[in-house]
Amino acid sequence: EAGVAQSPRYKIIEKRQSVAFWCNPISGHATLYWYQQILGQGPKLLIQFQNNGVVDDSQLPKDRFSAERLKGVDSTLKIQPAKLEDSAVYLCASSLDLVMIYEQYFGPGTRLTVT
Amino acid sequence: AQSVTQPDIHITVSEGASLELRCNYSYGATPYLFWYVQSPGQGLQLLLKYFSGDTLVQGIKGFEAEFKRSQSSFNLRKPSVHWSDAAEYFCAAAGTASKLTFGTGTRLQVTL
């Protein structure tokens, strides 16, 4: 079974530029999560999708971050414009459904450096 | 506020020695509890979880954890550490809101 795929693995941009990350969850997983992991901290949930609907985006900085999951499969997370404090690893995870929220499978992450 | 605390940022143990990583939680009611491991360049992998019942939980890779309600703790243990266990370990909890809250992690270094 293929795991959660993410790309790119690394990205370096200058502040005020925009960037997008892509995630492909495990086949058949209805629930998809984006986490931000700042160096020295644990992952923090940014947004959670159930199929193509948003379940929780309470911690997403909506003035600069956006995410979509148009067809209920792949998802993209965008930052525009980026700030220095956005430097972090962005993790995507998926689970079979909301009931199986505790069985989350994580991708390898995208390491973003904002200079 | 709900929180998970891992008091040890970095731990070094010798290969073959025993290991205990500490985790404390602060929740209104007993949450669901988890331990994840993150190897360099890899995503998080679930080691074990506690929902209810037996307070000693067995996980993968020879790890176990013990839930102690009186101490609000969920410490991870392994009797004999292998060099391949070197990684970062995260304790996490989820309450009724079903949102995972992670601790800040403990980096494990294994010396040969």
mmCIF file of C-alpha atoms in Angstrom:
data_model
loop_
_atom_site.group_PDB
_atom_site.id
_atom_site.type_symbol
_atom_site.label_atom_id
_atom_site.label_comp_id
_atom_site.label_asym_id
_atom_site.label_seq_id
_atom_site.Cartn_x
_atom_site.Cartn_y
_atom_site.Cartn_z
ATOM 1 C CA GLU A 1 0.000 0.000 0.000
ATOM 2 C CA ALA A 2 1.456 3.359 -1.024
ATOM 3 C CA GLY A 3 1.836 5.908 1.745
ATOM 4 C CA VAL A 4 1.042 9.598 1.856
ATOM 5 C CA ALA A 5 2.985 11.442 -0.834
ATOM 6 C CA GLN A 6 4.117 15.037 -0.573
ATOM 7 C CA SER A 7 6.001 17.363 -2.889
ATOM 8 C CA PRO A 8 8.254 19.148 -3.012
ATOM 9 C CA ARG A 9 10.386 17.775 -0.186
ATOM 10 C CA TYR A 10 12.314 21.014 0.206
ATOM 11 C CA LYS A 11 11.611 24.604 -0.779
ATOM 12 C CA ILE A 12 13.526 27.821 -0.228
ATOM 13 C CA ILE A 13 11.832 31.123 -0.973
ATOM 14 C CA GLU A 14 12.248 34.762 -0.070
ATOM 15 C CA LYS A 15 9.779 36.517 2.190
ATOM 16 C CA ARG A 16 6.738 37.924 0.448
ATOM 17 C CA GLN A 17 6.929 35.228 -2.241
ATOM 18 C CA SER A 18 4.249 32.589 -2.631
ATOM 19 C CA VAL A 19 4.604 28.827 -2.363
ATOM 20 C CA ALA A 20 2.400 25.775 -2.780
ATOM 21 C CA PHE A 21 2.642 22.277 -1.384
ATOM 22 C CA TRP A 22 0.958 19.186 -2.717
ATOM 23 C CA CYS A 23 -0.305 16.103 -0.912
ATOM 24 C CA ASN A 24 -1.679 12.811 -2.184
ATOM 25 C CA PRO A 25 -3.247 10.777 0.634
ATOM 26 C CA ILE A 26 -3.509 7.026 0.906
ATOM 27 C CA SER A 27 -6.033 5.689 -1.558
ATOM 28 C CA GLY A 28 -9.506 5.557 -0.063
ATOM 29 C CA HIS A 29 -8.748 7.828 2.867
ATOM 30 C CA ALA A 30 -11.521 10.371 3.200
ATOM 31 C CA THR A 31 -9.919 12.575 5.847
ATOM 32 C CA LEU A 32 -6.858 14.705 5.143
ATOM 33 C CA TYR A 33 -4.867 16.908 7.522
ATOM 34 C CA TRP A 34 -2.213 19.587 7.100
ATOM 35 C CA TYR A 35 0.127 20.221 10.016
ATOM 36 C CA GLN A 36 2.826 22.833 10.575
ATOM 37 C CA GLN A 37 5.878 21.687 12.514
ATOM 38 C CA ILE A 38 8.181 24.518 13.558
ATOM 39 C CA LEU A 39 11.680 23.530 14.640
ATOM 40 C CA GLY A 40 11.668 22.460 18.269
ATOM 41 C CA GLN A 41 7.898 22.111 18.428
ATOM 42 C CA GLY A 42 5.374 19.386 17.839
ATOM 43 C CA PRO A 43 3.105 19.392 14.800
ATOM 44 C CA LYS A 44 0.192 21.814 14.919
ATOM 45 C CA LEU A 45 -2.980 21.136 12.950
ATOM 46 C CA LEU A 46 -3.669 23.804 10.337
ATOM 47 C CA ILE A 47 -6.648 22.357 8.512
ATOM 48 C CA GLN A 48 -8.649 19.151 8.299
ATOM 49 C CA PHE A 49 -10.740 17.996 5.332
ATOM 50 C CA GLN A 50 -13.416 15.341 5.152
ATOM 51 C CA ASN A 51 -13.627 14.482 1.463
ATOM 52 C CA ASN A 52 -13.606 17.955 -0.140
ATOM 53 C CA GLY A 53 -15.190 19.789 2.802
ATOM 54 C CA VAL A 54 -13.364 21.628 5.581
ATOM 55 C CA VAL A 55 -13.936 20.163 9.053
ATOM 56 C CA ASP A 56 -11.588 22.387 11.047
ATOM 57 C CA ASP A 57 -9.489 25.344 9.944
ATOM 58 C CA SER A 58 -9.475 27.226 13.235
ATOM 59 C CA GLN A 59 -5.678 27.435 13.379
ATOM 60 C CA LEU A 60 -5.094 28.322 9.736
ATOM 61 C CA PRO A 61 -3.820 31.911 9.283
ATOM 62 C CA LYS A 62 -6.387 32.707 6.655
ATOM 63 C CA ASP A 63 -4.891 36.053 5.702
ATOM 64 C CA ARG A 64 -1.982 34.255 4.048
ATOM 65 C CA PHE A 65 -2.677 30.517 4.052
ATOM 66 C CA SER A 66 -5.192 28.688 1.895
ATOM 67 C CA ALA A 67 -5.889 25.046 1.204
ATOM 68 C CA GLU A 68 -8.138 23.097 -1.057
ATOM 69 C CA ARG A 69 -9.120 19.540 -1.806
ATOM 70 C CA LEU A 70 -11.307 19.989 -4.832
ATOM 71 C CA LYS A 71 -11.966 16.386 -5.844
ATOM 72 C CA GLY A 72 -11.725 14.891 -2.388
ATOM 73 C CA VAL A 73 -8.371 13.280 -3.097
ATOM 74 C CA ASP A 74 -5.252 15.438 -3.610
ATOM 75 C CA SER A 75 -4.795 18.629 -1.654
ATOM 76 C CA THR A 76 -2.725 21.769 -1.992
ATOM 77 C CA LEU A 77 -1.644 24.176 0.724
ATOM 78 C CA LYS A 78 -0.614 27.663 -0.342
ATOM 79 C CA ILE A 79 1.129 30.491 1.442
ATOM 80 C CA GLN A 80 0.936 33.983 -0.035
ATOM 81 C CA PRO A 81 2.827 36.068 0.922
ATOM 82 C CA ALA A 82 5.305 34.071 2.994
ATOM 83 C CA LYS A 83 6.839 35.429 6.196
ATOM 84 C CA LEU A 84 10.039 34.420 7.932
ATOM 85 C CA GLU A 85 8.034 32.733 10.695
ATOM 86 C CA ASP A 86 6.483 30.370 8.145
ATOM 87 C CA SER A 87 9.758 28.444 7.986
ATOM 88 C CA ALA A 88 8.741 24.978 9.109
ATOM 89 C CA VAL A 89 8.039 21.440 7.977
ATOM 90 C CA TYR A 90 4.556 21.048 6.550
ATOM 91 C CA LEU A 91 3.165 17.591 7.129
ATOM 92 C CA CYS A 92 0.220 16.023 5.401
ATOM 93 C CA ALA A 93 -1.629 13.119 6.982
ATOM 94 C CA SER A 94 -4.664 11.059 6.104
ATOM 95 C CA SER A 95 -7.050 8.711 7.841
ATOM 96 C CA LEU A 96 -9.751 6.392 6.605
ATOM 97 C CA ASP A 97 -12.509 8.642 7.899
ATOM 98 C CA LEU A 98 -13.444 10.860 10.827
ATOM 99 C CA VAL A 99 -14.101 7.862 13.036
ATOM 100 C CA MET A 100 -10.553 6.654 12.407
ATOM 101 C CA ILE A 101 -9.068 10.076 13.198
ATOM 102 C CA TYR A 102 -6.670 8.426 15.585
ATOM 103 C CA GLU A 103 -5.202 6.224 12.879
ATOM 104 C CA GLN A 104 -3.460 8.975 10.979
ATOM 105 C CA TYR A 105 -0.748 8.190 8.450
ATOM 106 C CA PHE A 106 1.816 10.907 7.837
ATOM 107 C CA GLY A 107 3.750 11.867 4.744
ATOM 108 C CA PRO A 108 7.469 12.770 4.836
ATOM 109 C CA GLY A 109 6.756 16.490 4.907
ATOM 110 C CA THR A 110 7.906 19.544 2.986
ATOM 111 C CA ARG A 111 10.645 21.597 4.614
ATOM 112 C CA LEU A 112 10.088 25.284 3.854
ATOM 113 C CA THR A 113 12.795 27.873 4.454
ATOM 114 C CA VAL A 114 11.829 31.515 4.094
ATOM 115 C CA THR A 115 14.775 33.917 3.806
ATOM 116 C CA ALA B 1 -5.998 24.724 28.244
ATOM 117 C CA GLN B 2 -5.267 21.266 26.940
ATOM 118 C CA SER B 3 -1.574 20.525 26.697
ATOM 119 C CA VAL B 4 1.019 17.793 26.413
ATOM 120 C CA THR B 5 4.423 18.184 28.045
ATOM 121 C CA GLN B 6 7.574 16.283 27.271
ATOM 122 C CA PRO B 7 10.095 17.507 29.847
ATOM 123 C CA ASP B 8 13.175 16.057 28.180
ATOM 124 C CA ILE B 9 14.299 17.770 24.986
ATOM 125 C CA HIS B 10 17.234 15.432 24.383
ATOM 126 C CA ILE B 11 18.178 12.052 25.850
ATOM 127 C CA THR B 12 21.273 9.970 25.193
ATOM 128 C CA VAL B 13 21.416 6.268 26.020
ATOM 129 C CA SER B 14 23.855 3.496 25.239
ATOM 130 C CA GLU B 15 22.821 0.730 22.910
ATOM 131 C CA GLY B 16 21.360 -2.115 24.951
ATOM 132 C CA ALA B 17 20.366 0.123 27.829
ATOM 133 C CA SER B 18 16.782 0.676 28.887
ATOM 134 C CA LEU B 19 14.850 3.760 27.886
ATOM 135 C CA GLU B 20 12.060 5.798 29.405
ATOM 136 C CA LEU B 21 10.657 8.925 27.776
ATOM 137 C CA ARG B 22 8.369 11.049 29.861
ATOM 138 C CA CYS B 23 5.029 12.538 28.875
ATOM 139 C CA ASN B 24 2.520 14.451 30.975
ATOM 140 C CA TYR B 25 -0.836 15.739 29.857
ATOM 141 C CA SER B 26 -3.270 18.360 31.072
ATOM 142 C CA TYR B 27 -6.851 17.722 30.022
ATOM 143 C CA GLY B 28 -10.245 18.041 31.686
ATOM 144 C CA ALA B 29 -10.882 14.329 31.307
ATOM 145 C CA THR B 30 -8.588 11.466 30.418
ATOM 146 C CA PRO B 31 -7.744 11.903 26.754
ATOM 147 C CA TYR B 32 -6.751 9.338 24.222
ATOM 148 C CA LEU B 33 -2.941 9.092 24.290
ATOM 149 C CA PHE B 34 -0.381 8.296 21.620
ATOM 150 C CA TRP B 35 3.316 7.994 20.974
ATOM 151 C CA TYR B 36 4.774 8.723 17.542
ATOM 152 C CA VAL B 37 8.313 8.387 16.236
ATOM 153 C CA GLN B 38 9.863 10.595 13.569
ATOM 154 C CA SER B 39 13.104 9.563 11.894
ATOM 155 C CA PRO B 40 15.111 12.173 9.969
ATOM 156 C CA GLY B 41 13.376 13.068 6.723
ATOM 157 C CA GLN B 42 10.437 10.827 7.522
ATOM 158 C CA GLY B 43 6.882 11.394 8.558
ATOM 159 C CA LEU B 44 5.508 10.451 11.944
ATOM 160 C CA GLN B 45 4.839 6.790 12.623
ATOM 161 C CA LEU B 46 2.419 5.653 15.306
ATOM 162 C CA LEU B 47 4.137 3.495 17.931
ATOM 163 C CA LEU B 48 1.196 2.842 20.230
ATOM 164 C CA LYS B 49 -2.029 4.273 21.554
ATOM 165 C CA TYR B 50 -4.125 4.156 24.716
ATOM 166 C CA PHE B 51 -7.880 4.554 24.691
ATOM 167 C CA SER B 52 -8.998 2.703 27.828
ATOM 168 C CA GLY B 53 -8.554 -0.571 29.705
ATOM 169 C CA ASP B 54 -5.198 -2.101 30.503
ATOM 170 C CA THR B 55 -2.865 0.705 31.515
ATOM 171 C CA LEU B 56 0.188 -1.005 30.036
ATOM 172 C CA VAL B 57 0.096 -0.739 26.271
ATOM 173 C CA GLN B 58 2.278 -2.669 23.873
ATOM 174 C CA GLY B 59 3.348 -1.132 20.606
ATOM 175 C CA ILE B 60 5.519 -1.781 17.612
ATOM 176 C CA LYS B 61 9.312 -2.093 17.604
ATOM 177 C CA GLY B 62 9.354 -3.426 21.173
ATOM 178 C CA PHE B 63 8.012 -0.249 22.779
ATOM 179 C CA GLU B 64 5.481 -0.089 25.571
ATOM 180 C CA ALA B 65 3.855 2.727 27.512
ATOM 181 C CA GLU B 66 2.161 2.936 30.883
ATOM 182 C CA PHE B 67 -0.787 5.189 31.612
ATOM 183 C CA LYS B 68 -0.887 6.543 35.158
ATOM 184 C CA ARG B 69 -4.014 8.559 35.851
ATOM 185 C CA SER B 70 -2.811 9.771 39.263
ATOM 186 C CA GLN B 71 0.276 11.312 37.674
ATOM 187 C CA SER B 72 -1.339 12.381 34.382
ATOM 188 C CA SER B 73 1.483 10.576 32.666
ATOM 189 C CA PHE B 74 1.971 8.263 29.714
ATOM 190 C CA ASN B 75 5.648 7.321 29.672
ATOM 191 C CA LEU B 76 7.233 5.359 26.854
ATOM 192 C CA ARG B 77 9.650 2.551 27.654
ATOM 193 C CA LYS B 78 11.882 0.067 25.908
ATOM 194 C CA PRO B 79 13.939 -2.555 27.762
ATOM 195 C CA SER B 80 16.889 -2.562 25.354
ATOM 196 C CA VAL B 81 17.542 0.233 22.891
ATOM 197 C CA HIS B 82 18.959 -0.386 19.420
ATOM 198 C CA TRP B 83 20.992 2.125 17.426
ATOM 199 C CA SER B 84 18.127 2.289 14.917
ATOM 200 C CA ASP B 85 15.860 3.719 17.622
ATOM 201 C CA ALA B 86 17.625 7.071 17.362
ATOM 202 C CA ALA B 87 14.890 9.490 16.319
ATOM 203 C CA GLU B 88 12.524 12.093 17.679
ATOM 204 C CA TYR B 89 9.618 10.881 19.762
ATOM 205 C CA PHE B 90 6.358 12.740 20.159
ATOM 206 C CA CYS B 91 3.658 12.185 22.717
ATOM 207 C CA ALA B 92 0.176 13.275 21.642
ATOM 208 C CA ALA B 93 -3.288 13.457 23.118
ATOM 209 C CA ALA B 94 -6.793 13.876 21.801
ATOM 210 C CA GLY B 95 -9.854 14.859 23.762
ATOM 211 C CA THR B 96 -13.509 15.043 22.864
ATOM 212 C CA ALA B 97 -12.734 17.526 20.100
ATOM 213 C CA SER B 98 -10.824 14.733 18.423
ATOM 214 C CA LYS B 99 -7.924 17.014 17.578
ATOM 215 C CA LEU B 100 -4.415 15.705 18.180
ATOM 216 C CA THR B 101 -2.245 17.886 20.417
ATOM 217 C CA PHE B 102 1.432 17.053 20.270
ATOM 218 C CA GLY B 103 4.190 17.598 22.789
ATOM 219 C CA THR B 104 7.400 19.319 21.755
ATOM 220 C CA GLY B 105 9.232 16.052 21.266
ATOM 221 C CA THR B 106 12.247 14.272 22.755
ATOM 222 C CA ARG B 107 15.261 13.630 20.587
ATOM 223 C CA LEU B 108 16.847 10.261 21.360
ATOM 224 C CA GLN B 109 20.507 9.702 20.655
ATOM 225 C CA VAL B 110 21.933 6.185 20.925
ATOM 226 C CA THR B 111 25.636 5.693 21.531
ATOM 227 C CA LEU B 112 27.372 2.499 20.508
#
